[in-house]
XYZ file of C-alpha atoms in Angstrom:
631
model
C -27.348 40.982 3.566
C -26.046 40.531 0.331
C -22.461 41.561 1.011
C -22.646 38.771 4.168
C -23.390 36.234 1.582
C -20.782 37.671 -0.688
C -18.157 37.576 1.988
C -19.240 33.872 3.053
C -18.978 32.693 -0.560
C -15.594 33.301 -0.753
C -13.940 30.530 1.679
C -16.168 28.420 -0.251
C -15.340 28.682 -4.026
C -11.113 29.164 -2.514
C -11.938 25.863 -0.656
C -13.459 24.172 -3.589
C -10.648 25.647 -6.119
C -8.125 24.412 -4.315
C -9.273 20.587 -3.861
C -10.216 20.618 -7.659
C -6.178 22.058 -7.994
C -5.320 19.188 -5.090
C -7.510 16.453 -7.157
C -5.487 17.565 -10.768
C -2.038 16.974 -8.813
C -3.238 13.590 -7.604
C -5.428 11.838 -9.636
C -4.621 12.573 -13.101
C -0.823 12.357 -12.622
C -0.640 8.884 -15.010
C -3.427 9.723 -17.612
C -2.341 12.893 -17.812
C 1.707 12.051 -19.107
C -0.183 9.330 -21.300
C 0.384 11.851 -24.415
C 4.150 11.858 -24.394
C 3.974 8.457 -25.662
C 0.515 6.775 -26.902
C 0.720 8.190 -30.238
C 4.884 7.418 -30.971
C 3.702 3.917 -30.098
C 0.939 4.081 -32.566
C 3.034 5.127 -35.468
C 6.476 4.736 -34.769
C 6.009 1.790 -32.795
C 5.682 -1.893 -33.695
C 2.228 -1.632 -35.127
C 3.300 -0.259 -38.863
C 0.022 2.286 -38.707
C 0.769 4.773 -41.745
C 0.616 8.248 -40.736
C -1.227 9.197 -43.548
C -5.240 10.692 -44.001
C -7.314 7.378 -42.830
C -4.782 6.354 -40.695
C -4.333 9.323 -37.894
C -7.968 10.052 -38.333
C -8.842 6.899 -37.217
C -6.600 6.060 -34.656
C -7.756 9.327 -33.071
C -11.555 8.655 -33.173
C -10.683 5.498 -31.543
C -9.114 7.413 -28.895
C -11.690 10.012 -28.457
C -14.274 7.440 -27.877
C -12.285 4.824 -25.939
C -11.756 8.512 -23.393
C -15.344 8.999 -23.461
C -16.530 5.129 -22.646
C -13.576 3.823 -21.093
C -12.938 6.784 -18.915
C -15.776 9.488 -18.726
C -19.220 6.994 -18.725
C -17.567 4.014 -17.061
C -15.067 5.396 -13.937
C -16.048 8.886 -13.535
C -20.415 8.588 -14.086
C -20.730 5.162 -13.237
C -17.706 3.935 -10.941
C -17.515 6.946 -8.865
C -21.275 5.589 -7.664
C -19.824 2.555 -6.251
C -18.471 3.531 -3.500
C -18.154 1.518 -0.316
C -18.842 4.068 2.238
C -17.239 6.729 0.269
C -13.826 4.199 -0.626
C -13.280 3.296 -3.843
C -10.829 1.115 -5.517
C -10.055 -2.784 -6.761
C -9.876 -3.603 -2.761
C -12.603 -1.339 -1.146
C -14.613 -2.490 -4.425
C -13.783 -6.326 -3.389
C -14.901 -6.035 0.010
C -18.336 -4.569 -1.365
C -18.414 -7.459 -4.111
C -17.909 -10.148 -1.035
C -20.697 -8.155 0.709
C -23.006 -8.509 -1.799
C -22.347 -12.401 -2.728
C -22.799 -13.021 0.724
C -25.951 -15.613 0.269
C -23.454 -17.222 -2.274
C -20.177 -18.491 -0.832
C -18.817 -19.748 -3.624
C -19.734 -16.575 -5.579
C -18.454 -14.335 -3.240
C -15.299 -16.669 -3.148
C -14.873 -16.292 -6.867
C -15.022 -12.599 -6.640
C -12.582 -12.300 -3.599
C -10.047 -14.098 -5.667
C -10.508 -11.776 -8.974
C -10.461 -8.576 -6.421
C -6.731 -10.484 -5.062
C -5.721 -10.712 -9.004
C -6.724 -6.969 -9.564
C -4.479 -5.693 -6.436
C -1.724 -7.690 -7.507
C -1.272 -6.389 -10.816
C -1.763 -2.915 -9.483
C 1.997 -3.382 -8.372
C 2.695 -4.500 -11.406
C 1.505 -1.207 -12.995
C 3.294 0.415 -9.674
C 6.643 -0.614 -11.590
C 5.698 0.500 -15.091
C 4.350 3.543 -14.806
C 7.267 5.453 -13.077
C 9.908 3.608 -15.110
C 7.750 4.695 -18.673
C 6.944 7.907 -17.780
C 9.789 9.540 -16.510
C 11.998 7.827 -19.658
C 9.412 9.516 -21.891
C 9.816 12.547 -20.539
C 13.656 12.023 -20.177
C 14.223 11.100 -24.010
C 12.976 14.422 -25.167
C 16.515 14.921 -24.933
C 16.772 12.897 -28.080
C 14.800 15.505 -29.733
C 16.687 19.130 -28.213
C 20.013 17.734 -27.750
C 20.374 14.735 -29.919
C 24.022 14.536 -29.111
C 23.110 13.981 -24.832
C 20.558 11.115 -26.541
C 23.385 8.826 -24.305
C 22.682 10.251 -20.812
C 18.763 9.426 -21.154
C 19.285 6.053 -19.054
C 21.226 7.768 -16.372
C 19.407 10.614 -15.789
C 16.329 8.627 -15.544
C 17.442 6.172 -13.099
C 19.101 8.895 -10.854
C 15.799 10.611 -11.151
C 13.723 7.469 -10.112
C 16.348 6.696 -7.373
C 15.693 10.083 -5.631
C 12.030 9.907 -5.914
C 12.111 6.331 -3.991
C 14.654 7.699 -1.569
C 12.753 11.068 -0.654
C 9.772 8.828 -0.060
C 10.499 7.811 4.277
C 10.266 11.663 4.311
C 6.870 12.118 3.142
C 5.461 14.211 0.267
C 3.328 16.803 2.582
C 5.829 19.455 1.939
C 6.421 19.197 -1.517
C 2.689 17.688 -2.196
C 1.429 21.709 -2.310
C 3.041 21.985 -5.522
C 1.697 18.807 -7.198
C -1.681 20.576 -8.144
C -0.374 23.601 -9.697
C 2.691 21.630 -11.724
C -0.481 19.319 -13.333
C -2.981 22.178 -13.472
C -0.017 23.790 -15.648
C 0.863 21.096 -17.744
C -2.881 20.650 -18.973
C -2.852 24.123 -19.631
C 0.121 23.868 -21.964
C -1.374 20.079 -23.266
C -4.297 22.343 -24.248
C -2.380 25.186 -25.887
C -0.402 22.901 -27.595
C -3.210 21.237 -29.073
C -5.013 24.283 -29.953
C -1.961 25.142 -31.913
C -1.750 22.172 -33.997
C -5.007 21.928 -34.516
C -5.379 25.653 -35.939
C -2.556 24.266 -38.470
C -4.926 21.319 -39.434
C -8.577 21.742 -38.519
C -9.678 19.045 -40.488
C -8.430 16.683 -37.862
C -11.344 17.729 -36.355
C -13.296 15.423 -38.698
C -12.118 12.645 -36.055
C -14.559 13.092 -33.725
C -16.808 11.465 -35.722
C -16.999 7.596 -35.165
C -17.510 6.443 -38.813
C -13.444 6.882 -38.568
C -12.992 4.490 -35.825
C -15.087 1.920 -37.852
C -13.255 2.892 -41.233
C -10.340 2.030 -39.615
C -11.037 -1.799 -39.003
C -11.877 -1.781 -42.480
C -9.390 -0.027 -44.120
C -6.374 -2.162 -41.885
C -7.535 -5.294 -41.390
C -4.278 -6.769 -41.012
C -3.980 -4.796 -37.742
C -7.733 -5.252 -36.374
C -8.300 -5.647 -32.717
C -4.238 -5.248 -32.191
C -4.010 -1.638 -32.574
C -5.989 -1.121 -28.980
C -3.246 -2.498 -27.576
C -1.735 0.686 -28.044
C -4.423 2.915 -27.507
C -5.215 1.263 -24.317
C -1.853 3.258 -23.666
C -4.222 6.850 -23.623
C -6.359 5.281 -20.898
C -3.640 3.978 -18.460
C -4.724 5.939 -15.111
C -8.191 5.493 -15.240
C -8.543 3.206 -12.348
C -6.889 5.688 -10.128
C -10.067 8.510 -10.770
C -11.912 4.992 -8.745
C -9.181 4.580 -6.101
C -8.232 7.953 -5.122
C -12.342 8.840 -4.354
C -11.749 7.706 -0.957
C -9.184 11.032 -0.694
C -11.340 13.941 -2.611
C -15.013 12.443 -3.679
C -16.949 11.513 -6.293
C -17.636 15.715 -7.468
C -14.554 17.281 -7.316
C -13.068 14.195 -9.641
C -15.833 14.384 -12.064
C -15.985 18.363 -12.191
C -11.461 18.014 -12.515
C -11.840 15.909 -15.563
C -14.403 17.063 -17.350
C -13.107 20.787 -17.016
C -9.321 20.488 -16.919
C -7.903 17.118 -17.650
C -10.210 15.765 -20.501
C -10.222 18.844 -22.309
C -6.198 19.106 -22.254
C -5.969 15.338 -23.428
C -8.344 15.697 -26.409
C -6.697 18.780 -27.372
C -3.116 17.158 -27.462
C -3.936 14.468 -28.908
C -5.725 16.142 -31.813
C -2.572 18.434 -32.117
C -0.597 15.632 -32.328
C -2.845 14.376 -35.361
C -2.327 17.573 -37.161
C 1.294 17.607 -37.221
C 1.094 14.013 -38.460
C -1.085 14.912 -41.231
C 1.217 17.713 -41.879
C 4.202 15.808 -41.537
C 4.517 12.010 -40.944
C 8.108 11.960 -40.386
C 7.164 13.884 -37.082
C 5.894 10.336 -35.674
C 9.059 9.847 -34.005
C 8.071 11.397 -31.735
C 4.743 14.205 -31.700
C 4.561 15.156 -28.609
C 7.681 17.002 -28.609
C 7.950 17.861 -32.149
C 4.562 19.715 -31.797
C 5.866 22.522 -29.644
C 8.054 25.794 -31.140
C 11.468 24.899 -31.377
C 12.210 27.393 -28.395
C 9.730 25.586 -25.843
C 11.164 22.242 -26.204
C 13.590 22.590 -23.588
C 11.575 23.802 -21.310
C 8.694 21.550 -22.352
C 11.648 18.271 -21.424
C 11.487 19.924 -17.150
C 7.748 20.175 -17.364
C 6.921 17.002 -18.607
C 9.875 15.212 -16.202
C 7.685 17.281 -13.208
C 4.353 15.560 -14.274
C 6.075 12.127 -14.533
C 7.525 12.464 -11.701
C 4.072 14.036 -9.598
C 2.531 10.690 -11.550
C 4.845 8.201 -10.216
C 4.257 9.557 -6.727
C 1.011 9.640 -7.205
C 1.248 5.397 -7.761
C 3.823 4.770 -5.556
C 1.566 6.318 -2.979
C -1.304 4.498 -4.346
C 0.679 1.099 -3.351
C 0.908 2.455 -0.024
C -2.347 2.658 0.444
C -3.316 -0.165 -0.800
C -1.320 -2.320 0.871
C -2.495 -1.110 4.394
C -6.122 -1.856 2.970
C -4.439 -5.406 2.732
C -2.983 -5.610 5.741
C -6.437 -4.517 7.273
C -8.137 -7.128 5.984
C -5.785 -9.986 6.611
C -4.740 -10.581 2.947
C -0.705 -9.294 3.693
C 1.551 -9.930 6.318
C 1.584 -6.818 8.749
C 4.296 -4.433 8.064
C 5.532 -1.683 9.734
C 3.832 1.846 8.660
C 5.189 5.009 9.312
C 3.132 7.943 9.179
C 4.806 11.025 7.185
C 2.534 13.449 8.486
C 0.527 14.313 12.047
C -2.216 16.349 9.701
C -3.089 14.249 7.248
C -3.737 10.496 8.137
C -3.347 8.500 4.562
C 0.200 10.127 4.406
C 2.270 7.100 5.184
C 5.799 5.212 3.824
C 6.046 1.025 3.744
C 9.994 0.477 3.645
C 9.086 -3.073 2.629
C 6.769 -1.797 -0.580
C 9.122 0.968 -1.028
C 11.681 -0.497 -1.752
C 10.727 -3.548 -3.655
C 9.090 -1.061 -6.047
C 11.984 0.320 -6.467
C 13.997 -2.353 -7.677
C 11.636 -3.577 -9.716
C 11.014 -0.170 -11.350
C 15.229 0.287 -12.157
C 15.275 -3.493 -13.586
C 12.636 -2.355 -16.319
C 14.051 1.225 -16.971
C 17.596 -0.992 -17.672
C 16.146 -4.023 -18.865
C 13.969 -2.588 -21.442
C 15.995 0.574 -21.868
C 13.524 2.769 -23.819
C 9.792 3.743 -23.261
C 8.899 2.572 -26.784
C 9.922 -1.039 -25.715
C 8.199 -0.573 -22.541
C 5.416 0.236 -23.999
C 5.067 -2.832 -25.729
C 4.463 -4.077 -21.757
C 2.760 -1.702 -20.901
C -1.480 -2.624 -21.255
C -1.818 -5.967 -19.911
C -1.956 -5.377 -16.194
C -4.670 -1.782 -17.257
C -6.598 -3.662 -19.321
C -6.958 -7.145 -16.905
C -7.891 -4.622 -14.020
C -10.150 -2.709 -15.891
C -11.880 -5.979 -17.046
C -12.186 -7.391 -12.772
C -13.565 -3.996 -12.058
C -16.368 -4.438 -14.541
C -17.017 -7.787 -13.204
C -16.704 -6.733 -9.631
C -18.953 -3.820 -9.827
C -21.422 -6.219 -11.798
C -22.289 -8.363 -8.652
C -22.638 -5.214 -6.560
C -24.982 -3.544 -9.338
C -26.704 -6.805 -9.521
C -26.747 -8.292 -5.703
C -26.235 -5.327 -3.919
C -28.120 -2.631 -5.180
C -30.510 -5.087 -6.719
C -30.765 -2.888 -10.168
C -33.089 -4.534 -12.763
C -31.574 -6.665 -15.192
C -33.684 -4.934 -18.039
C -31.621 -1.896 -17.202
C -28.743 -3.426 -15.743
C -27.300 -5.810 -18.506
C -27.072 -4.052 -21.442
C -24.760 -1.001 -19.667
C -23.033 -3.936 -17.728
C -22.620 -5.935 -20.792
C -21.337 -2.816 -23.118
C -18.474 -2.707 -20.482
C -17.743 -5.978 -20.729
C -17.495 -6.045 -24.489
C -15.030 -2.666 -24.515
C -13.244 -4.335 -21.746
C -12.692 -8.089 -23.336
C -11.543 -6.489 -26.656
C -8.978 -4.302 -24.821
C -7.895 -7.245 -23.116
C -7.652 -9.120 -26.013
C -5.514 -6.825 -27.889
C -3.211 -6.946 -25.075
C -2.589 -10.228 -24.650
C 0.194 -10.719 -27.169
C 1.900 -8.632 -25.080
C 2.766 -10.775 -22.831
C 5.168 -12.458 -25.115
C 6.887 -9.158 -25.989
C 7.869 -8.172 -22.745
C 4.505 -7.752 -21.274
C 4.846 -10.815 -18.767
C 6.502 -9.186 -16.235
C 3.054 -7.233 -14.910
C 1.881 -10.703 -15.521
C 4.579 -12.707 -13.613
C 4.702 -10.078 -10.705
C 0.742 -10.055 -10.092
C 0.979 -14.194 -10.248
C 3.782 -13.838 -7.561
C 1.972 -11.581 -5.589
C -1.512 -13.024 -5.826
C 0.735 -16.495 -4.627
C 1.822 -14.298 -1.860
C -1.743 -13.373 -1.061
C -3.481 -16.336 -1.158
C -0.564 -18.429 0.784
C -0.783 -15.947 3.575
C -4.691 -15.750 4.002
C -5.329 -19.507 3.175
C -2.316 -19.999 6.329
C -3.653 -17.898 8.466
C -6.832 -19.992 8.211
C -5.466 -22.780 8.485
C -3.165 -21.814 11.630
C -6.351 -20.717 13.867
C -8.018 -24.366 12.566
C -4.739 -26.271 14.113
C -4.901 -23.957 17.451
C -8.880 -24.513 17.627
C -8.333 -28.295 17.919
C -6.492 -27.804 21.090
C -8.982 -24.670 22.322
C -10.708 -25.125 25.167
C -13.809 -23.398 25.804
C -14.704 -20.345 27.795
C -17.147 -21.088 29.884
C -15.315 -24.525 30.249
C -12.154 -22.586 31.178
C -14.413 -20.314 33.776
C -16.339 -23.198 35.411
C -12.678 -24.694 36.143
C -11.423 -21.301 37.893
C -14.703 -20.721 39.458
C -14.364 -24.431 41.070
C -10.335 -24.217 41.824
C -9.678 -20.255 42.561
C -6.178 -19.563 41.333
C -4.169 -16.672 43.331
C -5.553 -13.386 42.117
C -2.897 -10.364 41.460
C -3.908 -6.789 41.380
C -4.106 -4.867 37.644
C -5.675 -5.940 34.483
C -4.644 -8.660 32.055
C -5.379 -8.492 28.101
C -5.484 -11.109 26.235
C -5.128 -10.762 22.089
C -7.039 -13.688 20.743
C -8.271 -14.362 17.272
C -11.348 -16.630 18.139
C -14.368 -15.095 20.712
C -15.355 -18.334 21.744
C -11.969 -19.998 23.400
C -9.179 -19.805 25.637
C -5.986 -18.073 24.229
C -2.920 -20.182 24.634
C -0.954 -17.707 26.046
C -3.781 -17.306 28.979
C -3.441 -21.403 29.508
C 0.428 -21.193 29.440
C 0.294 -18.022 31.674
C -1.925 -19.815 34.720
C 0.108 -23.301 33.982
C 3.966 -21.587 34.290
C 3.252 -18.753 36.983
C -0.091 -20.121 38.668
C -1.511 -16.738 39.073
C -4.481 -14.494 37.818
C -4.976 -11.104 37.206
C -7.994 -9.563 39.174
C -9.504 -8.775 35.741
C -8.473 -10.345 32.963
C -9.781 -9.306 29.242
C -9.948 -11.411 26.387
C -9.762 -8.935 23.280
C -10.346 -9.767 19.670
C -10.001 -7.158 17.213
C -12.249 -7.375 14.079
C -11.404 -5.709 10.970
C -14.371 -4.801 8.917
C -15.318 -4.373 4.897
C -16.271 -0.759 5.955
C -13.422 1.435 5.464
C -14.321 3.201 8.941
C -16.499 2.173 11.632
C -18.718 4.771 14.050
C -17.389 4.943 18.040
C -20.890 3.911 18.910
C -20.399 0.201 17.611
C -16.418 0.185 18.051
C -17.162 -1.614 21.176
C -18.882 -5.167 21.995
C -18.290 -5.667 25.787
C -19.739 -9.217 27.532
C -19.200 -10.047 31.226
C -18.792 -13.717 32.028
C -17.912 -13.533 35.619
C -14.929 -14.485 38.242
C -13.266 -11.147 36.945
C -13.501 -12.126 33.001
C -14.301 -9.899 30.784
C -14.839 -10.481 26.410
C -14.160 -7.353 24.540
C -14.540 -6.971 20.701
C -13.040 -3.854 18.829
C -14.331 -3.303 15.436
C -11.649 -1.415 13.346
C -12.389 -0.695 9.379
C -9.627 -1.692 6.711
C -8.820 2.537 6.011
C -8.501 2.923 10.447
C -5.491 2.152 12.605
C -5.676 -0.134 15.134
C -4.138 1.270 17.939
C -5.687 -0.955 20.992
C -4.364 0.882 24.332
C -6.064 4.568 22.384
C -9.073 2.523 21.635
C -9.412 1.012 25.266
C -8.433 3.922 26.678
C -11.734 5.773 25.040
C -14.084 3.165 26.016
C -15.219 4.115 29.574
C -15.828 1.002 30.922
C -16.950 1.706 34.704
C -15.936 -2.128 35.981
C -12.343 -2.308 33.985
C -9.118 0.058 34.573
C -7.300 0.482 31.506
C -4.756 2.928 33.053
C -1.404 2.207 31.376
C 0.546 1.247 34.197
C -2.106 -1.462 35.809
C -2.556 -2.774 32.156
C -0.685 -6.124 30.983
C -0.546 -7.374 27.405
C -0.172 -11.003 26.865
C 0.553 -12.129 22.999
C 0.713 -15.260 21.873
C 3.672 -16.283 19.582
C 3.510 -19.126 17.452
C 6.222 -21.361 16.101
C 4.953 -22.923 12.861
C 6.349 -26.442 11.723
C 5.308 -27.135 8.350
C 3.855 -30.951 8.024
C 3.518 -32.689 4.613
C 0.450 -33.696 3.508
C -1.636 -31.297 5.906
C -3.242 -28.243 5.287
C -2.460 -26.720 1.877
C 1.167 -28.005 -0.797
C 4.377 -27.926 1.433
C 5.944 -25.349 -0.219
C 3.026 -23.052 0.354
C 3.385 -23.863 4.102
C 7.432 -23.028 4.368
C 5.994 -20.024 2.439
C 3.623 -19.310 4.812
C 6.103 -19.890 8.410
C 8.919 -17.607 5.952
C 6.419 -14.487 6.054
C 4.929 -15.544 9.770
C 8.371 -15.243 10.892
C 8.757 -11.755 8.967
C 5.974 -10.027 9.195
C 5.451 -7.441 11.658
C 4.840 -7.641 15.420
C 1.405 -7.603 16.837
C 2.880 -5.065 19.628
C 3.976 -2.574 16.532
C 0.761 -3.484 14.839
C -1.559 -3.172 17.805
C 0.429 0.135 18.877
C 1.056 -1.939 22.320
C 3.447 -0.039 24.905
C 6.641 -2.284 24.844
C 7.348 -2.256 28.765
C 3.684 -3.639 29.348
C 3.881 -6.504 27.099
C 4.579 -9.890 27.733
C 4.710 -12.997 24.743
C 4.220 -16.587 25.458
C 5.507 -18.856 22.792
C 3.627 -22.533 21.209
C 4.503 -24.618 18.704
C 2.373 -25.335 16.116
C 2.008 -27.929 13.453
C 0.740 -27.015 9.986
């Protein structure tokens, strides 16, 4: 008996091993390189810290604590909880914010438009954190091989160009060796630290939060600015809330608090002790604290976790826009999927490459991590600060938490949050608008697109006619009737698609059953077979079908129809006919939304991607019937 349950433990604690190996590969990627740079910043950087006694004692008791709130109480023991069926991130956490302000439209307006914000400058931080982190890693060079200091920029941007370009191909293959290349480099964060701090142990001292406080004190020319830079330790945080989707809330919380924490603090303590041993070594710590032998080798390790961390945002982006295009805030773009096994494997040309370009125009624009640096903070700290408020109305609305209880955790995020923010925010004029520029662009983009697409469906309603209206009409002048079934994609369940009206007024015919489909796209990342159908009969051979899809599912319509085992409809591919509807928008002054919004909108209408791609239609069965449509 006992060597049965010794046997059957095994596949368990391998199984459980490996995803917490799996999790440190893909999760802690960006937090994790955070090291190679926060503490340069600190006291090489812009900010004129001393390196002496007070000085590195305090600025690592601020970062020790900002890990512990920021990080460890805020995203891993109280984000991780607010999950929308098991999905997390800015745009899972939006749709569960909208859900809960549902009995207050303009409150659940509010927070749809800071959830838009938050998304956008995700891709902002998409561009910065490859483009910093592998030219961190990169300039270690600097330190080795002082005379190859020149080849920094080119190697990084040959580096960055084949990551982007590997990208159509998937990462499945090479993804195996993520976990083990991150579980190593905590490991040697760790050592490293251990080593430094053996030098030093007084550093230790730090841990205490009088030091933090002593600090304000003791540089009050500095203040509040100085987080701007240690904001720089907690960049990555938000991706422990968006990847829990992928892995779950346990295996995240039981990979930081065993592995990846423990590494950090460690480093960054190490780094402190070879500061207080020798101040000139702020040029750069990270490198400078390992034996003169294991620098070299130290340069390939860290440009393997920059690298695993830039993949691990770039696939983030991917993600997140299909959430996007799932719930009608993007135009639809054609997703390829990189591997049959896994289903979130997939590659976005469109994001791809657009990342891309804006990641080599900072790596040559700026031209060193230090000066990125000074950009980097004000797209974390601004999404950190929307996911407080987010996750408010949800704690609040939703889960209907007292306020006794509620407010004052709710509130101590808030505070953290605001002062982050705050310290950021001169940023923006050194360098630290772009995040800001691209996330205004993008939230533009957002906004035009959804507020069109509105707007479009009000124009076509005006000239709807009804249903039963419509069916009355055949019932009382039968049409000829042609064998097979007709589909009909329509947005609106209670009208006549155009392309149905233009079909019986150019070719006078009917099918023998003819469908009208709407697909709805719920804020549930998946929804259950038993309600992915909502079938109604009206008669005369018509037939109203509703597919629910959730924003993390693919739509593919002819699978889902297929599956639905309707006795009184034949879905057989070659008796089915699709009939789109293709609008040709002519942008009007003076209605609907600014006209520049509205050439906006009929520029992305006329790129975005094809309901037949979208839909996963079968090209030979589909038939589009163009309108033109004023806006």
């Amino acid at each position: 008996m006992s060597v049965v349950a010794l046997q059957s433990s095994h596949p368990s604690r391998a199984s459980s091993l490996a995803l917490l190996i799996a999790v440190t590969g893909v999760v802690y990627g960006d937090i994790g390189t955070s090291p190679l740079y926060t503490l340069r910043e600190v006291f090489a950087g812009p900010y004129g810290v001393p390196a002496n006694h007070d000085g590195v004692l305090g600025i690592l008791s601020l970062i020790f604590w900002s890990l512990l709130w920021v990080v460890s109480l805020k995203y891993v023991l109280f984000m991780l909880r607010a999950d929308n069926e098991g999905e997390g991130g800015v745009m899972a956490l939006t749709a569960l914010a909208r859900r809960a302000a549902a009995a207050y439209p303009r409150l659940a307006g509010l927070l749809v438009l800071l959830g838009l914000f938050g998304t956008a400058l995700f891709y902002g931080d998409s561009m910065i954190t490859p483009a910093i982190s592998v030219l961190s890693a990169v300039e270690g060079l600097e330190v080795v091989l002082p005379a190859l200091g020149h080849w920094v920029l080119p190697v990084t941007v040959v580096l960055l160009i084949g990551l982007f370009l590997i990208q159509r191909h998937g990462t499945a293959r090479i993804g195996i060796f993520f976990g083990p290349v991150m579980v190593s480099w905590f490991c040697v964060l760790g050592a490293l630290g251990v080593h430094g701090i053996l030098h030093r142990p007084e550093v230790l001292e730090a841990l205490h939060p009088w030091w933090a406080a002593n600090f304000f004190i003791a540089h009050p020319g500095i203040g509040i600015a100085i987080l701007g830079a240690v904001v720089l330790a907690l960049t990555g945080a938000e991706a422990l809330y968006a990847d829990m989707g992928h892995f779950g809330r346990r295996p995240i919380a039981q990979a930081w608090f065993g592995l990846a924490l423990p590494g950090l603090l460690l480093n960054y303590f190490g780094q402190g002790a070879l500061l207080l041993a020798d101040p000139a070594a702020a040029r750069n710590p990270f490198y400078l604290l390992a034996p003169e032998w294991a620098r070299l080798p130290m340069i390939g390790l860290a440009t393997l976790a920059t690298i695993i961390a830039s993949q691990a945002v770039i696939s983030g982006a991917f993600s997140l826009s299909h959430q996007a295009i799932q719930l009608g805030y993007v135009p639809r773009m054609q997703i390829q999927h990189t591997s049959s096994a896994e289903q979130g494997q997939i590659y976005i040309g469109v994001v791809n490459w657009a990342l891309m370009v804006g990641v080599l125009l900072l790596v040559l624009g700026f031209g060193s991590s230090g000066a990125l640096a000074s950009a980097y903070g004000v797209a974390v700290t601004t999404t950190m600060l929307i996911d407080t408020l987010l996750v408010s109305a949800v704690m609040l609305l939703l889960w209907k938490v007292p306020r006794w209880l509620a407010l004052p955790v709710l509130l101590g995020f808030l505070l953290v949050d605001s002062l982050f923010f705050v310290a950021n925010v001169p940023k923006i004029l050194q360098g630290g608008a772009f995040p800001v520029i691209a996330g205004i662009g993008l939230f533009t983009l957002m906004t035009t697109w959804k507020r069109g697409k509105e707007n479009l469906f009000e124009r076509l309603g005006e000239t709807a006619l009804s249903l039963p209206a419509f069916i009355d009409s055949v019932r009382l002048q039968p049409p000829h009737r042609v064998q097979g079934t007709a589909v009909f994609l329509a947005a609106r369940t209670d009208v006549v698609p155009h392309a149905l009206l233009h079909n019986l007024l150019h070719n006078q015919v009917l099918h023998e059953r003819v469908v009208l489909l709407t697909v709805v796209v719920e804020d549930t990342p998946r929804v259950p077979e038993d309600r992915r159908f909502q079938v109604d009969g009206y008669g005369e051979g018509f037939y109203r079908v509703v597919l629910h899809f959730g924003f993390m599912e693919e739509p593919d319509i002819p699978d889902a129809l297929r599956l639905s085992h309707l006795e009184d409809l034949d879905f057989s591919p070659m008796r089915t006919t699709y009939f789109l509807s293709r609008e040709t928008l002519i942008p009007i002054r003076n209605i609907g939304m600014a006209y520049w919004r509205e050439a906006l909108f009929v520029f992305m209408q006329k790129n975005a991607n094809s309901s037949m791609r979208y839909f996963q239609l079968p090209a030979n069965r589909v038939i589009e019937l163009g309108t033109q449509v004023e806006i």
